[in-house]
CSV table of N, CA and C in Angstrom, one decimal:
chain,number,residue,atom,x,y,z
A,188,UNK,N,87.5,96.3,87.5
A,188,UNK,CA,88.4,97.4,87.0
A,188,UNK,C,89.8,97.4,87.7
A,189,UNK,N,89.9,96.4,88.4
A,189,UNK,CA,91.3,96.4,89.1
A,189,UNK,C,92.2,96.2,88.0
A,190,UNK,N,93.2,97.0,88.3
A,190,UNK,CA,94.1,97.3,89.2
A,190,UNK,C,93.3,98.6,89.5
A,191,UNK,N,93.1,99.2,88.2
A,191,UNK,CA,92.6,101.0,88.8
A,191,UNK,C,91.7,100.9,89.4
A,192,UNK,N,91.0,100.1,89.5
A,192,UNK,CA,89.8,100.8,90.9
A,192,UNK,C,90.0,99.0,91.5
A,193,UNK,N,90.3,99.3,92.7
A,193,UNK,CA,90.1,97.9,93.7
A,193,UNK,C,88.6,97.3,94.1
A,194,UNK,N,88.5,96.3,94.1
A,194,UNK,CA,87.3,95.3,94.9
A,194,UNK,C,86.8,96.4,96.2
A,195,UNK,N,85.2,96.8,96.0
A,195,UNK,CA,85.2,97.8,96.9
A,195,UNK,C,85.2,99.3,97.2
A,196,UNK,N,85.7,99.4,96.2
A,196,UNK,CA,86.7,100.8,96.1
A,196,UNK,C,85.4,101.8,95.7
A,197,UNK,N,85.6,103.1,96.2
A,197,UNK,CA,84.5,104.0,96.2
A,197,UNK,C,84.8,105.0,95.1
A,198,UNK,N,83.5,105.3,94.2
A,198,UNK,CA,83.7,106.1,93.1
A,198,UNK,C,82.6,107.2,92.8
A,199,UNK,N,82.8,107.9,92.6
A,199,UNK,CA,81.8,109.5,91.7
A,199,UNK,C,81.4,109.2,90.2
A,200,UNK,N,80.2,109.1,89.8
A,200,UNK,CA,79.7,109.3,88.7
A,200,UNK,C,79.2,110.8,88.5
A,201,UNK,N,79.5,111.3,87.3
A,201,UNK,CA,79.0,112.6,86.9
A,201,UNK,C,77.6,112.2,85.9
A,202,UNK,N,76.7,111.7,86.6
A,202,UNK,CA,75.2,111.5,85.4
A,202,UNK,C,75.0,112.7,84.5
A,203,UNK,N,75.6,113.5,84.8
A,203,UNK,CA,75.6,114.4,83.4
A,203,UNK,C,76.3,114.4,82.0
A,204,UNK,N,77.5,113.5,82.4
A,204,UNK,CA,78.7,113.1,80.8
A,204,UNK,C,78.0,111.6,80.6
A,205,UNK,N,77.2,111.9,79.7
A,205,UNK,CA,76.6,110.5,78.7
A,205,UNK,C,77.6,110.2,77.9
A,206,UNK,N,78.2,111.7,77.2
A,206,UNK,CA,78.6,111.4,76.1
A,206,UNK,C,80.1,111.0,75.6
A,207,UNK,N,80.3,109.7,75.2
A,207,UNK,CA,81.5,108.5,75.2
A,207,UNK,C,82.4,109.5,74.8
A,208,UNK,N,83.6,109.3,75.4
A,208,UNK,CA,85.0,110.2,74.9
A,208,UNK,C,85.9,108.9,75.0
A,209,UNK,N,86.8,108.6,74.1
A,209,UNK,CA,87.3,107.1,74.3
A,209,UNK,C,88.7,107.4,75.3
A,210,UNK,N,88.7,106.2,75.8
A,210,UNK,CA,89.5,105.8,77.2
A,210,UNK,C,89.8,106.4,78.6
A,211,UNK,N,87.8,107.1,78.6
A,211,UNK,CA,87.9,107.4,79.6
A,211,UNK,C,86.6,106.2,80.4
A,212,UNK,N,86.3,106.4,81.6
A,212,UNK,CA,85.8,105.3,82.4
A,212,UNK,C,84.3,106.0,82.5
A,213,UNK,N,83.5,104.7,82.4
A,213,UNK,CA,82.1,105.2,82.1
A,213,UNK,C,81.5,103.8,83.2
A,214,UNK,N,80.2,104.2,84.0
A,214,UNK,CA,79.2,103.4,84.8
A,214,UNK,C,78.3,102.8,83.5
A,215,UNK,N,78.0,101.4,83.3
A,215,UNK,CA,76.8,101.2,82.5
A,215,UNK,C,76.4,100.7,83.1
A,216,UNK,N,75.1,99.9,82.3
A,216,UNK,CA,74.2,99.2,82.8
A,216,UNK,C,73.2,98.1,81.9
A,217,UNK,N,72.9,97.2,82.1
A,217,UNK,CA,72.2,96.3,81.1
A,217,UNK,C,72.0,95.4,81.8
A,218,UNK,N,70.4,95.0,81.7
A,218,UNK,CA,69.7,94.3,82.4
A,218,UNK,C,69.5,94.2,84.1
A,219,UNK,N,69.2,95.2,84.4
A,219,UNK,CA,69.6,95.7,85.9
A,219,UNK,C,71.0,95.0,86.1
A,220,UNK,N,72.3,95.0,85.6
A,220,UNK,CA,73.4,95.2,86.4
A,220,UNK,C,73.8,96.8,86.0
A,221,UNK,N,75.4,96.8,86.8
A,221,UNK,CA,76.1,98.2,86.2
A,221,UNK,C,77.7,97.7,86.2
A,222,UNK,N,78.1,98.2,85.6
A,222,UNK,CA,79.3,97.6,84.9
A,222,UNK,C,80.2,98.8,85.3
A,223,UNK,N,81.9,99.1,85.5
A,223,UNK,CA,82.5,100.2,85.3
A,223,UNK,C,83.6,99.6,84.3
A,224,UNK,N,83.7,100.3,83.0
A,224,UNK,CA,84.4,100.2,82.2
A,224,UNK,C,85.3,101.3,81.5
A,225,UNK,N,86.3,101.1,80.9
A,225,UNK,CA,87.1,101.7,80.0
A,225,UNK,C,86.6,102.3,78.4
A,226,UNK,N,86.1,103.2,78.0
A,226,UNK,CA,85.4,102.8,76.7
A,226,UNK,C,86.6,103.2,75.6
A,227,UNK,N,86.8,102.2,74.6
A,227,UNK,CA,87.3,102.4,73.0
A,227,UNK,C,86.6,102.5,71.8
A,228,UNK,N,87.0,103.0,70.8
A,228,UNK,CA,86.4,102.6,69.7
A,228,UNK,C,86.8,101.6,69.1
A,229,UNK,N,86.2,101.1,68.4
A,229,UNK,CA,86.3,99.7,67.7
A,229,UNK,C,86.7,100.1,66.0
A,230,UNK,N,88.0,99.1,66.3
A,230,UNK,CA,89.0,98.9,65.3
A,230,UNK,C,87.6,99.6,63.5
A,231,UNK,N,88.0,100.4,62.6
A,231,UNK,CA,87.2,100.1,61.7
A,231,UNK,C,85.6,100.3,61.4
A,232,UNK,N,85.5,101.6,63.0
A,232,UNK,CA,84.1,101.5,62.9
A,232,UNK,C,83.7,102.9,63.7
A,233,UNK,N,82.5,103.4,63.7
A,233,UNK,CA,82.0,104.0,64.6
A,233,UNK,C,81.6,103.6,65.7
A,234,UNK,N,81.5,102.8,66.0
A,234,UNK,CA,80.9,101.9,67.3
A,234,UNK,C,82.2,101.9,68.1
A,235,UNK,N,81.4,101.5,69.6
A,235,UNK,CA,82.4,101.6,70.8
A,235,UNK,C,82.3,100.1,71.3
A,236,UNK,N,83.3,100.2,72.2
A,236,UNK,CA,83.4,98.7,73.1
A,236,UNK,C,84.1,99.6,74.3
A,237,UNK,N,84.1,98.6,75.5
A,237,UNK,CA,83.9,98.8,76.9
A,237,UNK,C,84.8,97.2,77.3
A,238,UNK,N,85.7,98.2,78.2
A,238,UNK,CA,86.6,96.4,78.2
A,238,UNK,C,87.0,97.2,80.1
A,239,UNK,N,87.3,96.0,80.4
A,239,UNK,CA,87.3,96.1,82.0
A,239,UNK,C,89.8,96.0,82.2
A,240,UNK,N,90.0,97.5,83.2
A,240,UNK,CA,90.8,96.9,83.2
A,240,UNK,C,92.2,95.7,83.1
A,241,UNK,N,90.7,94.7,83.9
A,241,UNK,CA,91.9,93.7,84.4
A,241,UNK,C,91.6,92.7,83.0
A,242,UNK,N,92.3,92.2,82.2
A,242,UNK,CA,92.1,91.7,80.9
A,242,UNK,C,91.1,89.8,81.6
A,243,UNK,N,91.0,89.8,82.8
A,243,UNK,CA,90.1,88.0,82.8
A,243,UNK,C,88.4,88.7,82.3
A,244,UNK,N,88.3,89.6,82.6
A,244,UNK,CA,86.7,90.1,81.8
A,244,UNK,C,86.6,90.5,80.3
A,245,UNK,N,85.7,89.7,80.3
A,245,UNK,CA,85.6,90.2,78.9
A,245,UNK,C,84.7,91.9,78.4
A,246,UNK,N,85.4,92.4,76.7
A,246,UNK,CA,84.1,93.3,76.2
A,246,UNK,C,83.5,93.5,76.4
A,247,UNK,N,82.5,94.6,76.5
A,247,UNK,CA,81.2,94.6,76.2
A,247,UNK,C,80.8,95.6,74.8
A,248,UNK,N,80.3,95.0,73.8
A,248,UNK,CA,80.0,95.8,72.6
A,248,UNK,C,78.8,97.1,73.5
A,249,UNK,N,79.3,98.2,72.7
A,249,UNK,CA,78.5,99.4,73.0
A,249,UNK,C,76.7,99.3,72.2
A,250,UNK,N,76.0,99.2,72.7
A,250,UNK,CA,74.8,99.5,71.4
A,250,UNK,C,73.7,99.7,72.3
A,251,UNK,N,72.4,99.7,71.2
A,251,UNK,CA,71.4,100.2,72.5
A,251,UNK,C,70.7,99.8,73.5
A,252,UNK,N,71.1,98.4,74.1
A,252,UNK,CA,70.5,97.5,75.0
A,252,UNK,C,71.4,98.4,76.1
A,253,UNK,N,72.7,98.9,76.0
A,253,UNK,CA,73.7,99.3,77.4
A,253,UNK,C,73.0,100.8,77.3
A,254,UNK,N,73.1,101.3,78.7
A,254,UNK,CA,72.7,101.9,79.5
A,254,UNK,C,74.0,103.2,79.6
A,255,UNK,N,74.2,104.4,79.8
A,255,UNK,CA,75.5,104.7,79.7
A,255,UNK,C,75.1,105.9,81.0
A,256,UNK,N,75.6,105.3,82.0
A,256,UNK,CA,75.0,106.1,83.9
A,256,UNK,C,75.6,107.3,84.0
A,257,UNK,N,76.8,107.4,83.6
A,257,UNK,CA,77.9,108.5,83.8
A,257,UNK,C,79.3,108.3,83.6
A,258,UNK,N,79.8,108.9,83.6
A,258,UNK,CA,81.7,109.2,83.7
A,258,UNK,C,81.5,108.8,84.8
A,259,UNK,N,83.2,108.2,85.4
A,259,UNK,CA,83.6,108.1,86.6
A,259,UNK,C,84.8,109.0,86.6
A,260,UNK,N,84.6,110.1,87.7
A,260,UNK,CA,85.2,111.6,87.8
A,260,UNK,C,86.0,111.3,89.1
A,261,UNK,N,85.7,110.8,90.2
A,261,UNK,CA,86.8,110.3,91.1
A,261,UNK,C,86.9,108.9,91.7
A,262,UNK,N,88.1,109.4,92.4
A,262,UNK,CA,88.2,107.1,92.9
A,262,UNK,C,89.1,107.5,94.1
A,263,UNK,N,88.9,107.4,95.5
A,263,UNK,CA,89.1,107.1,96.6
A,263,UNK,C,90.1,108.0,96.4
A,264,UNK,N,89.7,109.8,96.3
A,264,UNK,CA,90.2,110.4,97.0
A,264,UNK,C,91.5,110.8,95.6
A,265,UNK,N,91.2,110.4,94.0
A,265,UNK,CA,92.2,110.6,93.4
A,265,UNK,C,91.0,111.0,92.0
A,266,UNK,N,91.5,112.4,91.8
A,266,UNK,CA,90.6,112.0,90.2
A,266,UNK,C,91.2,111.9,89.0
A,267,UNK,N,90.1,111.0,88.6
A,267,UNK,CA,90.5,110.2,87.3
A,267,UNK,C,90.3,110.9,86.2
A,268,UNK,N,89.6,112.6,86.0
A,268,UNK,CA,89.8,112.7,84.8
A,268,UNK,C,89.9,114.2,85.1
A,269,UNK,N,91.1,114.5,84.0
A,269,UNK,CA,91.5,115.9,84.1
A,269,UNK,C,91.2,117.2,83.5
């Protein structure tokens, strides 16, 4: 998620916001990893996608294999959502 969140970088999940609001930053998860992404909707659709920041990572389509941990509410001392 760099630039906005650095290698490292310490963050607050609120496991209580499941629920996807687009372009805010959500913890997932799929197949025991956890991902921190940006969530959009997808051009044409109800469905979401999950894209990282820094554009070398790719998408991740939203559906029901991902896991959706929490909002990310702060980042080293700055919060991210208002």
């Amino acid at each position: 998620m760099s630039p906005t969140i650095r290698h490292n970088g310490k963050i607050i999940i609120d496991a209580s916001q499941t629920n996807i609001i687009e372009g805010n930053i959500y913890a997932l998860s799929k197949n025991n990893e956890i991902f921190i992404r940006r969530t959009f909707r997808q051009i044409g659709s109800s469905s979401y996608e999950a894209k990282a920041d820094n554009e070398k990572y790719g998408k991740i389509d939203l559906n029901r294999d991902i896991a959706i941990l929490g909002l990310v509410v702060y980042l080293l001392g700055q919060p991210l959502v208002k």
